Structure formats: C-alpha cells, structure tokens
XYZ file of C-alpha atoms in Angstrom:
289
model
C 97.768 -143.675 184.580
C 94.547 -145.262 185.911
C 92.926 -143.541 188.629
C 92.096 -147.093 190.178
C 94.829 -149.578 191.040
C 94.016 -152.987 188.856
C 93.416 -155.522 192.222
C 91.129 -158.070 193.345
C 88.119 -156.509 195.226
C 85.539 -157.043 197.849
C 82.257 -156.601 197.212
C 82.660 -153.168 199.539
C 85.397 -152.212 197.709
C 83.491 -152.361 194.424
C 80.774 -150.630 195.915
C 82.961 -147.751 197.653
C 84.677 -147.243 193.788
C 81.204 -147.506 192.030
C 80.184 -144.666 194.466
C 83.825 -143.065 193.787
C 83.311 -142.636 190.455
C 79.883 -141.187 190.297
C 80.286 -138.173 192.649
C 83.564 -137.526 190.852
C 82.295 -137.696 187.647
C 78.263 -136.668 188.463
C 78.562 -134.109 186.047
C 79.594 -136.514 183.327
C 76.773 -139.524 184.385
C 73.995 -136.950 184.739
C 74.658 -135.799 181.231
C 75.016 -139.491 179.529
C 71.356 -139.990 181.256
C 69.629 -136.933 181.172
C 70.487 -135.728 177.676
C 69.112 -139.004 175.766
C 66.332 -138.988 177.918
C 65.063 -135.576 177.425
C 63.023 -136.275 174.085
C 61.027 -138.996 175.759
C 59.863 -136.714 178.662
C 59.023 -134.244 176.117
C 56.629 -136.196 174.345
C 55.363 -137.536 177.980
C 54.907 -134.106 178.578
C 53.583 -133.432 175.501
C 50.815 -136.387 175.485
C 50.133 -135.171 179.168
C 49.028 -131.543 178.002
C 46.974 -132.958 174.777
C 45.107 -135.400 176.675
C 44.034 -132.896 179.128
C 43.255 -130.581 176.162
C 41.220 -133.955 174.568
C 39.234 -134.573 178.123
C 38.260 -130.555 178.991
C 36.368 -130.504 174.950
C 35.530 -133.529 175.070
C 31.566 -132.901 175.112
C 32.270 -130.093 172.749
C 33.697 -132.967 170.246
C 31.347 -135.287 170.584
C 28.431 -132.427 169.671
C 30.566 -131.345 166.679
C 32.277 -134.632 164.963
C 30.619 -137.859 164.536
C 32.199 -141.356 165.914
C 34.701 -141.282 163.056
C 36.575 -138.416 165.306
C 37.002 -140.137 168.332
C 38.077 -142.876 166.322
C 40.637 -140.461 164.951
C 41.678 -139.313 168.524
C 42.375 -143.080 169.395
C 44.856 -143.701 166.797
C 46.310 -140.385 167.377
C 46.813 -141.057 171.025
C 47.870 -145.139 169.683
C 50.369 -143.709 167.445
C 51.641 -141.193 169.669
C 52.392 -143.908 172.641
C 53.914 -146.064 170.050
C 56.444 -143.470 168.840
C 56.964 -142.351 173.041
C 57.804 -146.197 172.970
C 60.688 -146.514 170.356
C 61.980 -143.089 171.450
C 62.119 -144.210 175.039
C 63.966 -147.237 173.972
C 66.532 -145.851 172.042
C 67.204 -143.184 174.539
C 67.582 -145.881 177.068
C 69.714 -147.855 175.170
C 71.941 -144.980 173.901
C 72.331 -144.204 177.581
C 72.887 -147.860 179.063
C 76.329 -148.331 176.493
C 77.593 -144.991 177.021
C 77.914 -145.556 180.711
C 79.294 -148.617 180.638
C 82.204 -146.807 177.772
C 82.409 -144.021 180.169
C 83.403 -146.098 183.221
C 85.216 -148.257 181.019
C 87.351 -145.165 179.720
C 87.946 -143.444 183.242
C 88.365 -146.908 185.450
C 91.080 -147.455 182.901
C 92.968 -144.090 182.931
C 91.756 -142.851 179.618
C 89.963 -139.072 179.959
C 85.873 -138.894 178.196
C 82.955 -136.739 177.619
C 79.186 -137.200 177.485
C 79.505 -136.815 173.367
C 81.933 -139.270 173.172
C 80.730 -141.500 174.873
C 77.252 -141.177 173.139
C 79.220 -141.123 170.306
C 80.561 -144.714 170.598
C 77.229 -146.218 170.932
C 76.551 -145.334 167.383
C 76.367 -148.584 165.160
C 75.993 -150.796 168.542
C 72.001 -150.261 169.032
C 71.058 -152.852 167.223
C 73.182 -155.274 169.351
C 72.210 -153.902 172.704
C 69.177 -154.409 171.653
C 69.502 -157.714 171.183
C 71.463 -158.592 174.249
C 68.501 -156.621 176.277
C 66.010 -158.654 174.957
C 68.006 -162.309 175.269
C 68.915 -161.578 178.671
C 65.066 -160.205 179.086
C 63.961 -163.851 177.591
C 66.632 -165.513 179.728
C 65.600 -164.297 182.669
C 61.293 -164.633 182.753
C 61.747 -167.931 181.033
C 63.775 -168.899 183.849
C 61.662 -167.260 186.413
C 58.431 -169.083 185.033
C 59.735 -172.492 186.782
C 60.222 -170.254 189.968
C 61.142 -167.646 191.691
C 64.535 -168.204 192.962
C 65.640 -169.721 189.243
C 65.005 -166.906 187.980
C 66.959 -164.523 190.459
C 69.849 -166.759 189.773
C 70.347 -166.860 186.302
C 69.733 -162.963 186.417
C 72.695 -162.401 188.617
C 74.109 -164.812 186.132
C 74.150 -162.644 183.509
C 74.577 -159.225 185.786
C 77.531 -158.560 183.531
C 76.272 -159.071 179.829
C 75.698 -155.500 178.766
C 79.807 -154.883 179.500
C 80.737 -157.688 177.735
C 78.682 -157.083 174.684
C 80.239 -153.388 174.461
C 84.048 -153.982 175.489
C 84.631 -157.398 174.131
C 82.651 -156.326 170.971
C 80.282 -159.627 171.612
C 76.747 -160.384 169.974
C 73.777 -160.809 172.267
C 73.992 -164.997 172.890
C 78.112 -164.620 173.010
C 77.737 -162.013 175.743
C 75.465 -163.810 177.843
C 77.733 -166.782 177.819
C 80.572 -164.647 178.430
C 78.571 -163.100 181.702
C 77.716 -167.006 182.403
C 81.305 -167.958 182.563
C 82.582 -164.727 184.263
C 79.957 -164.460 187.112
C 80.736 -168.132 188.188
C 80.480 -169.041 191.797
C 80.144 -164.966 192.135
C 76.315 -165.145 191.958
C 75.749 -163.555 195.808
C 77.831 -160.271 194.899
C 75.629 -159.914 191.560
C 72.703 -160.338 194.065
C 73.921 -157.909 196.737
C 74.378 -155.599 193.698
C 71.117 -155.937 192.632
C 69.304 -155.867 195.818
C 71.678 -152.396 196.491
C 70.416 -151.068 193.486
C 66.462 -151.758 194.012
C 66.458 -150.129 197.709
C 68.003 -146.945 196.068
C 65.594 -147.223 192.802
C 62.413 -147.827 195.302
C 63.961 -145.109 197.346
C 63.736 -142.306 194.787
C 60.509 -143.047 193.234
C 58.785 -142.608 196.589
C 60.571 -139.537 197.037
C 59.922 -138.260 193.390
C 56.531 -139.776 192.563
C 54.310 -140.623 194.978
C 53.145 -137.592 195.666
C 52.535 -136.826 192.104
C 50.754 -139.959 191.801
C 48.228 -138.919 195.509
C 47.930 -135.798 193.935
C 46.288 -137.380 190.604
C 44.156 -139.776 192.729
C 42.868 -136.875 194.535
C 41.896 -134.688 192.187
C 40.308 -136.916 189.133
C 37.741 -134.607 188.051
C 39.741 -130.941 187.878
C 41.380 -130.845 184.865
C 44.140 -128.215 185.481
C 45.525 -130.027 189.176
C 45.525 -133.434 186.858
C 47.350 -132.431 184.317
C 49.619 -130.344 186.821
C 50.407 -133.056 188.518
C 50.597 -136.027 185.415
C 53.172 -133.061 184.224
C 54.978 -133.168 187.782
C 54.787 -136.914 187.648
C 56.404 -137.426 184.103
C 59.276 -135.018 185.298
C 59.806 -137.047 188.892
C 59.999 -140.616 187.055
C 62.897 -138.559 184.499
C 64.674 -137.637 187.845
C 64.565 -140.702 188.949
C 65.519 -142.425 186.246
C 69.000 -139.687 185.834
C 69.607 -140.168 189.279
C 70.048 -143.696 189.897
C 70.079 -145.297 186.675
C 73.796 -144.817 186.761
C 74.733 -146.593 189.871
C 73.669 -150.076 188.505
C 75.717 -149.817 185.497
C 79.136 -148.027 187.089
C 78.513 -150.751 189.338
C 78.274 -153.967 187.027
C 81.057 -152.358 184.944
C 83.250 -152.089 188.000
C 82.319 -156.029 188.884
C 83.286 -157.387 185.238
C 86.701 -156.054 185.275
C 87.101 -157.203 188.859
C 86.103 -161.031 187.586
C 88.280 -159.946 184.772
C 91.152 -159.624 187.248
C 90.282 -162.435 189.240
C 89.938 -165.245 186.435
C 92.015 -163.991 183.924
C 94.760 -161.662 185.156
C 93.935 -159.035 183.542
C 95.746 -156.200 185.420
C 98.892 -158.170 184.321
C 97.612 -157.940 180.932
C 97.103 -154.038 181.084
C 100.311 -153.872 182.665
C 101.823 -155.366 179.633
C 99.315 -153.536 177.489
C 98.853 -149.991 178.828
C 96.612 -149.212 175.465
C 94.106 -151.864 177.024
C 93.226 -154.806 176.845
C 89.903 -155.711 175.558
C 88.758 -159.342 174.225
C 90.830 -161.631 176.170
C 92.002 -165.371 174.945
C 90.332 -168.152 175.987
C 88.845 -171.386 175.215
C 85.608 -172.351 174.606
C 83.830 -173.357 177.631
C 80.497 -174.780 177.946
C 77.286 -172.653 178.941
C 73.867 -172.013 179.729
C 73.529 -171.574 176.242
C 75.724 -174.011 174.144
C-alpha cells in the first residue's frame, strides 16, 4: 500500500511530502548521493595534495628538469582534471536517476535500497545524458533572447529527468513530455526552483565560504592552502549530499501530481496496483515538434 494517498496537491502539499520523504528516508538519499560521489572528491582531494606537493618543489624542479618537465606537469594536471571531469559526471548522473527511482519506488508503495536503485540506472547513462544536455541547450538558447524566456522554458521542462526514467523516454521525447505536463503549471516549477536555490545558496555559505576566506588569506603558506583547498573540496561534497536531493524528491513528487491532475492517474494505479508507467495519449504538439 502506498505510503502517500494518490490526490491532487498544492504546491505546499508537494513541498510538505518532498520534505516527508527525505527525513524518513535520509538514510536512503544520503547514500544514493554520497556513495557515487565519493570517487570525485577523492581525486579533488587527491589533485589538491599533488598540486601543493608541485608548488612547495617547484624551484627545486625547475633547477633539476628542463622546460620539457613542466610541460609534463601541465598535461599531468590537464589529464587529471579531464578524468575528475567524466568521473564527476557520471557520478552525478548515476545519482540524479537513482533518486528519482527511489522516490518513484517509495511514493508508490514499493520498498528500495541505495544498490537498487543505483542498480537501475545501469544501461540509462547514456540517455540521461542526453536529456541533461538537451534540456541544458534548451534552456541557454532560450535564455540568450532574455532573461525571463529562459526561466520559463526551464520551469517548462522542470520535470524531464522523471519522464525520461519512468516513462522510459529519449532525451527530445522527454522534454516534450515535461512541455505538455508542466502546462499552465509554470509558477509551481518556479516556486520549486526558487525553494531549491535559497537552500543550495544556503549551504554553500555555511560549508564553503570559510574555506574559500581561509585560501584568500593565506596564498603564500603552503600547508594552511592546501588545508583549507582540502576542507573546501569536502564542504562543496556536503553540500552537494545534502541538498541535491530535495530538488529531485521534489520534481518527482510534482510529475506524478500533473500525472494525477491531467491524466487520472491514481485511477489508473487503482486499477493497476503493479503501476502504471507510460500512459496513453495522443500526440500533441510542442516546443519541439
């Protein structure tokens, strides 16, 4: 039985089960975040310590190598921020869908764990990828006209990323889907967003401006700056375990109550208690057709 009767909400309501679900299940959302996550701030932490080690012998190298070894430190440090890159992403990514299947599997009754719902996002990367990156384009291309177009067709598409991973949708397909769903709901996508960015902008100053002073202050004395770069990588990996799961429980919580509103879908549960997924409809024109 769901936890969560199937209903039409408010936008309060959808923030009061958002925050519901993630102090019941912190446990479960810290571990979806943190535990993809934790190879990236290793190799922050990593570069951190060897570019410390690079800038304390750094008169020592120069007296001992030629140019050609500085040139080697560069691409070292080149392909080293590359491969923090791709790691980062994937661990982002891998975290993203498996919050949006854990909330899927607990708003709908159905019990999960962190592995499983890592698990599921296995064979979906490359399409999350793709959906990040059209919705990405979407959005700046939009927000080159202006300001406000862009903010629109953002909260536009507030709900891609759940319909890409429960409707099984490719990237341009899920953005439509958001585009139909999110009609003439663009101001609760907005409060959503704006929500999320005081709590975001909230935690940073709390977990890394401090770090950040304490690097400004102390430029020249290598063991504070790397102490605090160090400090700093770990406060932007709180940060990001910490919050990072509110926007998604939240935008996963808002598609099923558009799903509800505009297609009846707690009726459709009701006669389906395995769950409904992909729902019937016609084709509809878009931002995108």
């Amino acid at each position: 039985m769901a936890e969560w009767e199937l209903r039409p909400l408010s936008l309060g309501e959808i923030l009061d089960r958002t925050f519901s679900l993630y102090r019941k299940h912190f446990v479960l959302f810290l571990g979806i975040t943190a535990i993809p996550h934790l190879l990236p701030l290793a190799i922050n932490l990593a570069k951190v310590l060897l570019s410390g080690t690079s800038t304390v012998n750094l008169g020592r190298a120069q007296q001992l190598q030629s140019g050609a070894g500085n040139g080697e430190i560069a691409v070292f440090g080149a392909f080293a921020t590359l491969i923090g890159a791709v790691v980062t992403l994937i661990a982002y990514l891998f975290s993203q869908g498996a919050t949006v299947y854990a909330v899927s599997d607990l708003y709908l009754g159905r019990s999960t764990t962190v592995g499983e719902s890592l698990r599921k996002m296995w064979g979906q990367l490359a399409n999350l990828f793709g959906v990040s990156i059209l919705n990405g384009f979407a959005i700046i291309v939009s927000a080159l006209a202006l300001l406000i177009p862009g903010i629109y067709v953002a909260c536009r598409l507030i709900t891609c990323i759940p319909a890409a991973l429960l409707e099984d949708l490719g990237a341009r397909a899920s953005l439509e889907r958001s585009w139909e769903l999110t009609k003439d709901n663009a101001g609760r996508s907005f409060l959503i967003y704006v929500l999320y960015l005081a709590m975001l902008y909230g935690i940073i100053m709390l977990f890394m401006i401090p770090f950040t002073v304490m690097i400004a202050m102390a430029p020249k004395d290598p063991s504070v700056f790397r102490m605090s770069a160090a400090l700093l990588q770990v406060g932007t990996f709180v940060a990001q375990v910490l919050v990072g799961p509110f926007f998604l429980i939240a935008i996963s919580v808002f598609y099923y109550d558009l799903r509800v509103k505009k297609e009846a879908f707690d009726l459709q549960m009701m006669m389906d208690p395995q769950g409904v997924t992909t729902p019937a409809r016609p084709s509809v024109p878009s931002m995108l057709s």
